[in-house]
Amino acid sequence: MIKYFNNKKIVIGVTGSIAAYKAVDLASQLKQRGAIVDVIMTETATKFIHPLSFQAITHREVVVDLYDPSSEIGMDHLVLANQADLFIVAPATANIVSKAALGIADNALISTLLATEAPVLVCPAMDGDMFQKPQIKNNIEKLIEFGFHVLGPNEGRLASGNIGKGRLVEIYEIQNMCRYIFGIKGDYRGKNIVVTSGGTKEHIDPVRYISNNSSGKMGNFIAEAARDRGAFVQLVSSSLSAKSSAGIELKKVKTADQMLRAVELASTSADVLIMAAAVSDWKPIDVSEQKIKKDGQKEISIQMTQSSDILSTVLKPGLFKVGFAAETEDIINNASEKLNSKGLDLIVANDISDDSIGFESDYNSVTIIDKNGIAKQVDRSLKYEVANLILDEVLNLYV
């Protein structure tokens, strides 16, 4: 498992909501990804879930009462405020949102929250009608003005049984927001990066199409890694697994022509273009409007023409361009030829005949070649780690 939050000290504030049980999963997920997690609960939160649940997950004492004489932390709860790298309130009730906005420090959670200098992420969860009240809206706006990050709530079925906007956001959304917040001061801050991922599809008829085995994982990991380092990322993808999240703006496409148009538009404001997508080299000249029937035919001929060459077409001055070369033989020479013919700054070559680093794998082994002909071998590593090594090379050459 990738340790996105390795040794980061994260405090989770849990309030009295039916969604409090989800905070146990949040604590578990953050800890599994390397974070040191402390939990502070309001008294009402303990009515929904016992502090021992969090203690079992985090292996650390849970703070509830500022004045508990049996607590090892006790009044030293401010140590948590001072040591925290990030403070998350999830779920955040209307009560706690309003107290934070007005500075009412009448419990351990709010007292610690108001004392911390760490970034704060508030994830509201409440009845939909309550969330729509102007008082709550105003208090959330105040928190944003104070520099707090606010995520959610989502729309869905609420505890009342009604459908409305008030559900706690999903745990993966909170994790992505945490990664975005930690990346704000990263070495890619201020950079606008366009990344492509997935294999494009070229239809033969409404049912059949020509495509390839690309899963989109490598490009998706590059997008995430760039976001985690502070970049604003535009991800142009045909991958089903690609998702929009904090710091990543997703543009879904299917064909090579659609990808070209999306990349051209996104690149107008971009500093770097990383073409990790497997774009179809060929497409049918004529696409049947109806499903092609067999009708006793044993063979069928389909005339093909070249698809859009995106890297050669996008010619924005100053745009740093990175290509990928998925090869089965003569890897380095073929990749170097592609780098030169398309005017790239960097190319990433990989051997797709190696099953241990296949399309669906979370691992990859690549050779990174720059425009000066310098090649760097990256042995089998997690694709997220490979993504960061690629970004390191981009940064070294771009600066």
Coordinates of C-alpha atoms in Angstrom, one line a residue:
M1 CA 0.0 0.0 0.0
I2 CA 1.3 3.4 -0.9
K3 CA 2.2 5.6 2.1
Y4 CA 0.8 8.9 0.9
F5 CA 0.8 10.3 4.4
N6 CA 4.0 8.8 5.8
N7 CA 4.7 10.2 9.3
K8 CA 2.2 13.0 8.8
K9 CA 0.5 13.9 12.1
I10 CA -3.3 14.1 11.5
V11 CA -5.9 15.0 14.1
I12 CA -9.5 13.8 13.4
G13 CA -12.3 15.7 15.2
V14 CA -15.4 13.5 15.5
T15 CA -18.8 15.1 16.3
G16 CA -22.2 13.9 17.3
S17 CA -23.6 12.7 13.9
I18 CA -24.9 9.3 12.7
A19 CA -22.0 9.4 10.3
A20 CA -19.5 9.3 13.2
Y21 CA -18.9 5.6 12.6
K22 CA -17.4 6.4 9.2
A23 CA -14.6 8.3 11.0
V24 CA -13.3 4.9 12.2
D25 CA -12.7 3.9 8.6
L26 CA -11.1 7.3 7.9
A27 CA -8.7 6.8 10.9
S28 CA -7.9 3.3 9.7
Q29 CA -7.3 4.3 6.1
L30 CA -5.0 7.3 7.1
K31 CA -3.0 5.1 9.5
Q32 CA -2.6 2.4 6.8
R33 CA -1.2 5.0 4.5
G34 CA 1.5 6.1 7.0
A35 CA -0.2 8.8 9.1
I36 CA 0.1 9.2 12.9
V37 CA -3.6 9.7 13.8
D38 CA -5.0 11.3 17.0
V39 CA -8.7 11.5 17.6
I40 CA -10.7 14.1 19.6
M41 CA -14.4 13.4 20.2
T42 CA -17.2 15.6 21.4
E43 CA -19.3 14.1 24.3
T44 CA -22.2 13.7 21.9
A45 CA -20.1 11.8 19.5
T46 CA -19.4 9.1 22.1
K47 CA -23.2 8.4 22.1
F48 CA -22.8 7.2 18.5
I49 CA -19.5 5.4 18.8
H50 CA -17.2 4.4 21.6
P51 CA -13.8 6.0 21.9
L52 CA -12.3 2.5 22.2
S53 CA -13.1 1.9 18.6
F54 CA -10.7 4.7 17.6
Q55 CA -8.1 3.7 20.2
A56 CA -8.0 0.2 18.8
I57 CA -7.3 1.6 15.3
T58 CA -4.9 4.3 16.2
H59 CA -3.2 2.8 19.3
R60 CA -3.4 6.2 20.8
E61 CA -5.5 7.8 23.6
V62 CA -8.7 9.5 22.5
V63 CA -9.4 12.9 23.9
V64 CA -13.0 13.7 25.0
D65 CA -12.9 15.8 28.1
L66 CA -10.6 18.7 28.7
Y67 CA -10.6 18.2 32.4
D68 CA -10.5 14.4 32.7
P69 CA -8.0 13.7 35.5
S70 CA -7.4 10.2 34.3
S71 CA -6.4 11.3 30.8
E72 CA -2.7 11.1 30.0
I73 CA -3.2 14.1 27.7
G74 CA -5.5 16.2 29.8
M75 CA -4.9 19.9 29.4
D76 CA -2.0 19.1 27.2
H77 CA -4.5 18.6 24.4
L78 CA -2.9 21.8 23.0
V79 CA 0.1 19.6 22.2
L80 CA -2.1 18.0 19.5
A81 CA -2.8 21.5 18.1
N82 CA 0.8 22.4 18.0
Q83 CA 2.1 19.1 16.5
A84 CA -0.7 18.5 13.9
D85 CA 0.2 18.7 10.2
L86 CA -3.5 18.6 9.4
F87 CA -6.7 18.8 11.4
I88 CA -9.8 17.1 10.0
V89 CA -13.3 17.5 11.4
A90 CA -15.4 14.6 10.0
P91 CA -18.3 14.5 10.4
A92 CA -18.8 18.2 11.2
T93 CA -22.3 18.9 12.6
A94 CA -24.1 22.2 12.2
N95 CA -23.3 22.8 15.9
I96 CA -19.6 22.4 15.5
V97 CA -19.5 24.4 12.2
S98 CA -21.2 27.3 13.9
K99 CA -19.0 27.1 17.0
A100 CA -15.9 27.1 14.9
A101 CA -17.1 30.1 12.9
L102 CA -18.0 32.1 16.0
G103 CA -15.0 31.0 18.1
I104 CA -16.9 29.3 20.8
A105 CA -14.4 27.0 22.5
D106 CA -16.5 25.0 25.0
N107 CA -15.1 21.5 24.4
A108 CA -11.8 19.8 23.7
L109 CA -12.4 19.5 20.0
I110 CA -13.1 23.2 19.4
S111 CA -10.5 24.3 21.8
T112 CA -7.8 22.3 20.0
L113 CA -9.2 23.3 16.6
L114 CA -9.0 27.0 17.3
A115 CA -5.5 26.7 18.8
T116 CA -3.9 24.9 15.8
E117 CA -1.9 26.5 13.1
A118 CA -2.2 23.5 10.9
P119 CA -4.5 23.4 7.8
V120 CA -8.1 22.5 8.7
L121 CA -10.4 20.4 6.6
V122 CA -14.1 20.5 7.6
C123 CA -16.5 17.8 6.2
P124 CA -20.1 18.8 7.1
A125 CA -22.8 16.2 7.7
M126 CA -26.3 17.1 8.7
D127 CA -29.9 17.1 7.7
G128 CA -30.5 18.6 4.3
D129 CA -32.9 21.2 5.5
M130 CA -30.5 22.2 8.2
F131 CA -27.6 22.6 5.7
Q132 CA -29.8 24.9 3.5
K133 CA -30.4 27.3 6.4
P134 CA -28.8 30.8 5.8
Q135 CA -27.2 30.7 9.2
I136 CA -25.3 27.5 8.4
K137 CA -24.4 28.7 4.9
N138 CA -23.0 31.9 6.4
N139 CA -21.0 30.1 9.0
I140 CA -19.5 27.8 6.4
E141 CA -18.6 30.8 4.3
K142 CA -16.9 32.3 7.4
L143 CA -14.8 29.2 7.8
I144 CA -13.7 29.4 4.2
E145 CA -12.8 33.1 4.7
F146 CA -10.8 32.1 7.7
G147 CA -8.8 29.7 5.5
F148 CA -10.5 26.5 6.3
H149 CA -11.0 23.9 3.6
V150 CA -14.6 22.7 3.4
L151 CA -15.5 19.4 1.6
G152 CA -19.1 18.4 1.0
P153 CA -21.6 17.5 1.9
N154 CA -22.8 15.1 -0.7
E155 CA -26.3 14.5 -1.9
G156 CA -28.0 11.2 -1.0
R157 CA -30.2 9.3 1.5
L158 CA -30.0 11.0 4.9
A159 CA -30.7 9.6 8.4
S160 CA -34.2 11.0 8.2
G161 CA -34.9 8.8 5.2
N162 CA -35.1 11.9 2.9
I163 CA -32.9 12.5 -0.1
G164 CA -31.0 15.7 0.1
K165 CA -27.6 17.4 0.4
G166 CA -26.2 16.5 3.8
R167 CA -24.3 13.2 3.6
L168 CA -20.7 13.0 4.7
V169 CA -18.4 12.8 1.7
E170 CA -16.9 9.4 0.9
I171 CA -13.7 8.5 2.7
Y172 CA -11.7 8.3 -0.5
E173 CA -12.7 11.9 -1.2
I174 CA -11.4 13.0 2.2
Q175 CA -8.1 11.2 1.5
N176 CA -7.8 12.9 -1.9
M177 CA -8.5 16.3 -0.3
C178 CA -5.8 15.6 2.3
R179 CA -3.3 14.8 -0.5
Y180 CA -4.3 18.1 -2.2
I181 CA -3.8 20.1 1.0
F182 CA -0.4 18.5 1.7
G183 CA 0.7 19.2 -1.9
I184 CA -0.1 23.0 -1.8
K185 CA 3.4 23.8 -0.8
G186 CA 5.0 21.2 -3.0
D187 CA 7.7 21.7 -5.7
Y188 CA 5.0 21.8 -8.5
R189 CA 3.0 24.5 -6.9
G190 CA 1.8 27.1 -9.5
K191 CA 2.4 24.6 -12.4
N192 CA -0.4 23.6 -14.7
I193 CA 0.0 20.1 -16.1
V194 CA -2.0 18.3 -18.7
V195 CA -1.9 14.5 -18.4
T196 CA -3.5 11.9 -20.7
S197 CA -4.4 8.3 -19.8
G198 CA -6.1 5.2 -21.2
G199 CA -6.5 3.7 -24.6
T200 CA -8.6 5.5 -27.1
K201 CA -11.4 3.7 -29.0
E202 CA -12.2 3.9 -32.7
H203 CA -15.6 2.6 -33.6
I204 CA -16.2 0.2 -36.5
D205 CA -20.0 0.2 -35.9
P206 CA -22.2 1.2 -32.9
V207 CA -21.1 -2.1 -31.1
R208 CA -17.5 -2.8 -32.1
Y209 CA -14.4 -0.7 -31.9
I210 CA -10.6 -0.9 -32.2
S211 CA -8.6 -0.2 -29.1
N212 CA -5.7 -1.5 -27.1
N213 CA -4.9 -3.0 -23.7
S214 CA -4.0 0.3 -21.8
S215 CA -5.6 0.4 -18.4
G216 CA -4.8 4.1 -17.9
K217 CA -3.1 3.4 -14.6
M218 CA 0.3 5.0 -15.4
G219 CA -1.3 8.2 -16.6
N220 CA -3.7 8.3 -13.7
F221 CA -0.8 7.9 -11.2
I222 CA 1.1 10.7 -12.9
A223 CA -1.9 13.0 -12.5
E224 CA -2.2 12.1 -8.8
A225 CA 1.5 12.5 -8.1
A226 CA 1.5 15.9 -9.8
R227 CA -1.5 17.0 -7.7
D228 CA 0.2 15.7 -4.6
R229 CA 3.2 17.9 -5.4
G230 CA 1.1 21.1 -5.8
A231 CA 0.3 21.2 -9.5
F232 CA -3.1 21.9 -11.0
V233 CA -3.8 18.9 -13.2
Q234 CA -6.1 18.6 -16.2
L235 CA -6.5 14.8 -16.8
V236 CA -7.7 14.0 -20.3
S237 CA -8.7 10.3 -20.2
S238 CA -10.5 7.5 -21.8
S239 CA -9.9 5.3 -18.8
L240 CA -12.9 4.1 -16.8
S241 CA -10.9 4.2 -13.6
A242 CA -10.0 7.9 -14.0
K243 CA -11.7 10.1 -11.5
S244 CA -12.0 13.8 -10.9
S245 CA -10.9 14.9 -7.4
A246 CA -9.4 17.8 -5.5
G247 CA -6.7 19.4 -7.7
I248 CA -7.5 17.1 -10.7
E249 CA -10.0 18.3 -13.4
L250 CA -11.1 15.3 -15.5
K251 CA -12.0 15.6 -19.1
K252 CA -13.5 12.3 -20.5
V253 CA -12.9 11.3 -24.1
K254 CA -13.2 8.2 -26.3
T255 CA -11.5 8.7 -29.6
A256 CA -8.2 10.1 -30.7
D257 CA -9.8 13.1 -32.3
Q258 CA -11.7 13.9 -29.1
M259 CA -8.5 13.6 -27.1
L260 CA -6.7 15.9 -29.6
R261 CA -9.4 18.6 -29.2
A262 CA -9.4 18.3 -25.4
V263 CA -5.6 18.4 -25.2
E264 CA -5.3 21.4 -27.5
L265 CA -7.8 23.3 -25.3
A266 CA -6.3 22.3 -22.0
S267 CA -2.7 23.1 -23.3
T268 CA -3.5 26.7 -23.9
S269 CA -2.9 27.3 -20.2
A270 CA -0.5 24.5 -19.5
D271 CA 3.2 24.4 -18.7
V272 CA 3.7 20.7 -19.2
L273 CA 2.0 18.0 -21.4
I274 CA 2.5 14.4 -20.4
M275 CA 1.0 12.1 -23.0
A276 CA 0.7 8.7 -21.2
A277 CA -2.4 7.7 -23.1
A278 CA -2.2 4.9 -25.7
V279 CA -3.7 6.6 -28.7
S280 CA -4.9 4.4 -31.5
D281 CA -2.6 4.8 -34.5
W282 CA -5.4 3.8 -36.9
K283 CA -9.1 4.4 -37.3
P284 CA -11.7 3.1 -39.8
I285 CA -12.3 5.4 -42.8
D286 CA -16.0 4.7 -42.7
V287 CA -18.0 3.9 -39.5
S288 CA -21.2 2.0 -40.1
E289 CA -24.2 3.6 -38.6
Q290 CA -25.8 0.1 -38.1
K291 CA -24.3 -3.0 -36.6
I292 CA -22.5 -5.0 -39.3
K293 CA -24.2 -8.4 -39.7
K294 CA -22.3 -11.6 -40.6
D295 CA -24.8 -12.5 -43.3
G296 CA -22.8 -15.6 -44.2
Q297 CA -19.5 -13.6 -44.6
K298 CA -16.4 -15.4 -43.4
E299 CA -14.2 -12.4 -43.9
I300 CA -14.5 -8.6 -43.7
S301 CA -12.2 -5.8 -44.9
I302 CA -12.0 -2.5 -43.1
Q303 CA -10.1 0.3 -44.6
M304 CA -8.1 2.3 -42.1
T305 CA -6.4 5.7 -42.0
Q306 CA -4.0 7.2 -39.5
S307 CA -5.5 8.7 -36.4
S308 CA -4.6 12.2 -35.0
D309 CA -0.9 12.5 -33.9
I310 CA -1.5 14.6 -30.8
L311 CA 2.2 15.2 -29.8
S312 CA 3.1 16.4 -33.3
T313 CA 0.0 18.6 -33.6
V314 CA 0.1 20.4 -30.2
L315 CA 2.7 23.1 -30.9
K316 CA 2.2 25.7 -28.1
P317 CA 5.4 27.7 -27.7
G318 CA 7.2 26.9 -24.4
L319 CA 5.1 23.8 -23.7
F320 CA 7.3 21.0 -22.1
K321 CA 6.2 17.8 -23.9
V322 CA 6.6 14.3 -22.5
G323 CA 5.8 11.2 -24.6
F324 CA 5.6 7.5 -23.9
A325 CA 6.9 4.6 -26.0
A326 CA 5.3 1.2 -25.4
E327 CA 7.6 -1.1 -27.3
T328 CA 8.2 -4.9 -27.7
E329 CA 11.7 -4.7 -29.2
D330 CA 14.7 -2.4 -29.6
I331 CA 13.2 -0.3 -26.8
I332 CA 15.8 2.5 -26.5
N333 CA 16.3 3.1 -30.2
N334 CA 12.6 3.1 -31.0
A335 CA 11.9 5.5 -28.1
S336 CA 14.8 7.8 -29.0
E337 CA 13.6 8.0 -32.6
K338 CA 10.1 8.9 -31.4
L339 CA 11.5 11.6 -29.1
N340 CA 13.4 13.3 -32.0
S341 CA 10.7 12.9 -34.6
K342 CA 8.0 14.5 -32.5
G343 CA 10.2 17.2 -30.9
L344 CA 9.8 16.0 -27.4
D345 CA 11.7 17.1 -24.3
L346 CA 11.4 13.7 -22.6
I347 CA 10.2 10.2 -23.4
V348 CA 9.4 7.3 -21.2
A349 CA 10.0 3.9 -22.7
N350 CA 8.7 0.6 -21.4
D351 CA 8.7 -3.0 -22.5
I352 CA 5.1 -4.1 -22.8
S353 CA 6.1 -7.7 -23.4
D354 CA 7.1 -8.1 -19.7
D355 CA 4.1 -9.6 -17.9
S356 CA 5.3 -8.5 -14.5
I357 CA 4.8 -4.9 -15.5
G358 CA 1.7 -5.3 -17.7
F359 CA -1.0 -2.8 -18.4
E360 CA -3.2 -3.9 -15.4
S361 CA -0.3 -4.1 -13.0
D362 CA 0.4 -1.5 -10.3
Y363 CA 4.1 -1.8 -11.2
N364 CA 6.2 -0.6 -14.0
S365 CA 9.8 -0.5 -15.2
V366 CA 10.9 2.2 -17.6
T367 CA 13.7 4.0 -19.2
I368 CA 13.5 7.8 -19.1
I369 CA 15.3 9.5 -22.0
D370 CA 15.7 13.3 -22.3
K371 CA 16.3 15.4 -25.4
N372 CA 20.1 15.4 -24.7
G373 CA 20.1 11.6 -25.1
I374 CA 20.7 10.9 -21.4
A375 CA 18.8 7.7 -20.4
K376 CA 17.9 6.7 -16.8
Q377 CA 16.7 3.2 -16.0
V378 CA 14.0 2.8 -13.4
D379 CA 13.7 -0.7 -12.1
R380 CA 10.4 -2.4 -11.3
S381 CA 8.6 -0.1 -8.9
L382 CA 5.1 0.9 -8.0
K383 CA 3.6 3.1 -10.8
Y384 CA 3.1 5.9 -8.3
E385 CA 6.8 5.9 -7.5
V386 CA 7.6 5.7 -11.2
A387 CA 5.3 8.7 -11.7
N388 CA 7.2 10.8 -9.2
L389 CA 10.6 9.9 -10.8
I390 CA 9.2 11.0 -14.1
L391 CA 8.1 14.3 -12.5
D392 CA 11.5 14.7 -11.0
E393 CA 13.1 14.6 -14.4
V394 CA 10.5 17.0 -15.8
L395 CA 11.3 19.4 -13.1
N396 CA 15.0 19.1 -13.5
L397 CA 14.8 19.9 -17.3
Y398 CA 11.9 22.4 -17.1
V399 CA 13.6 24.7 -14.6

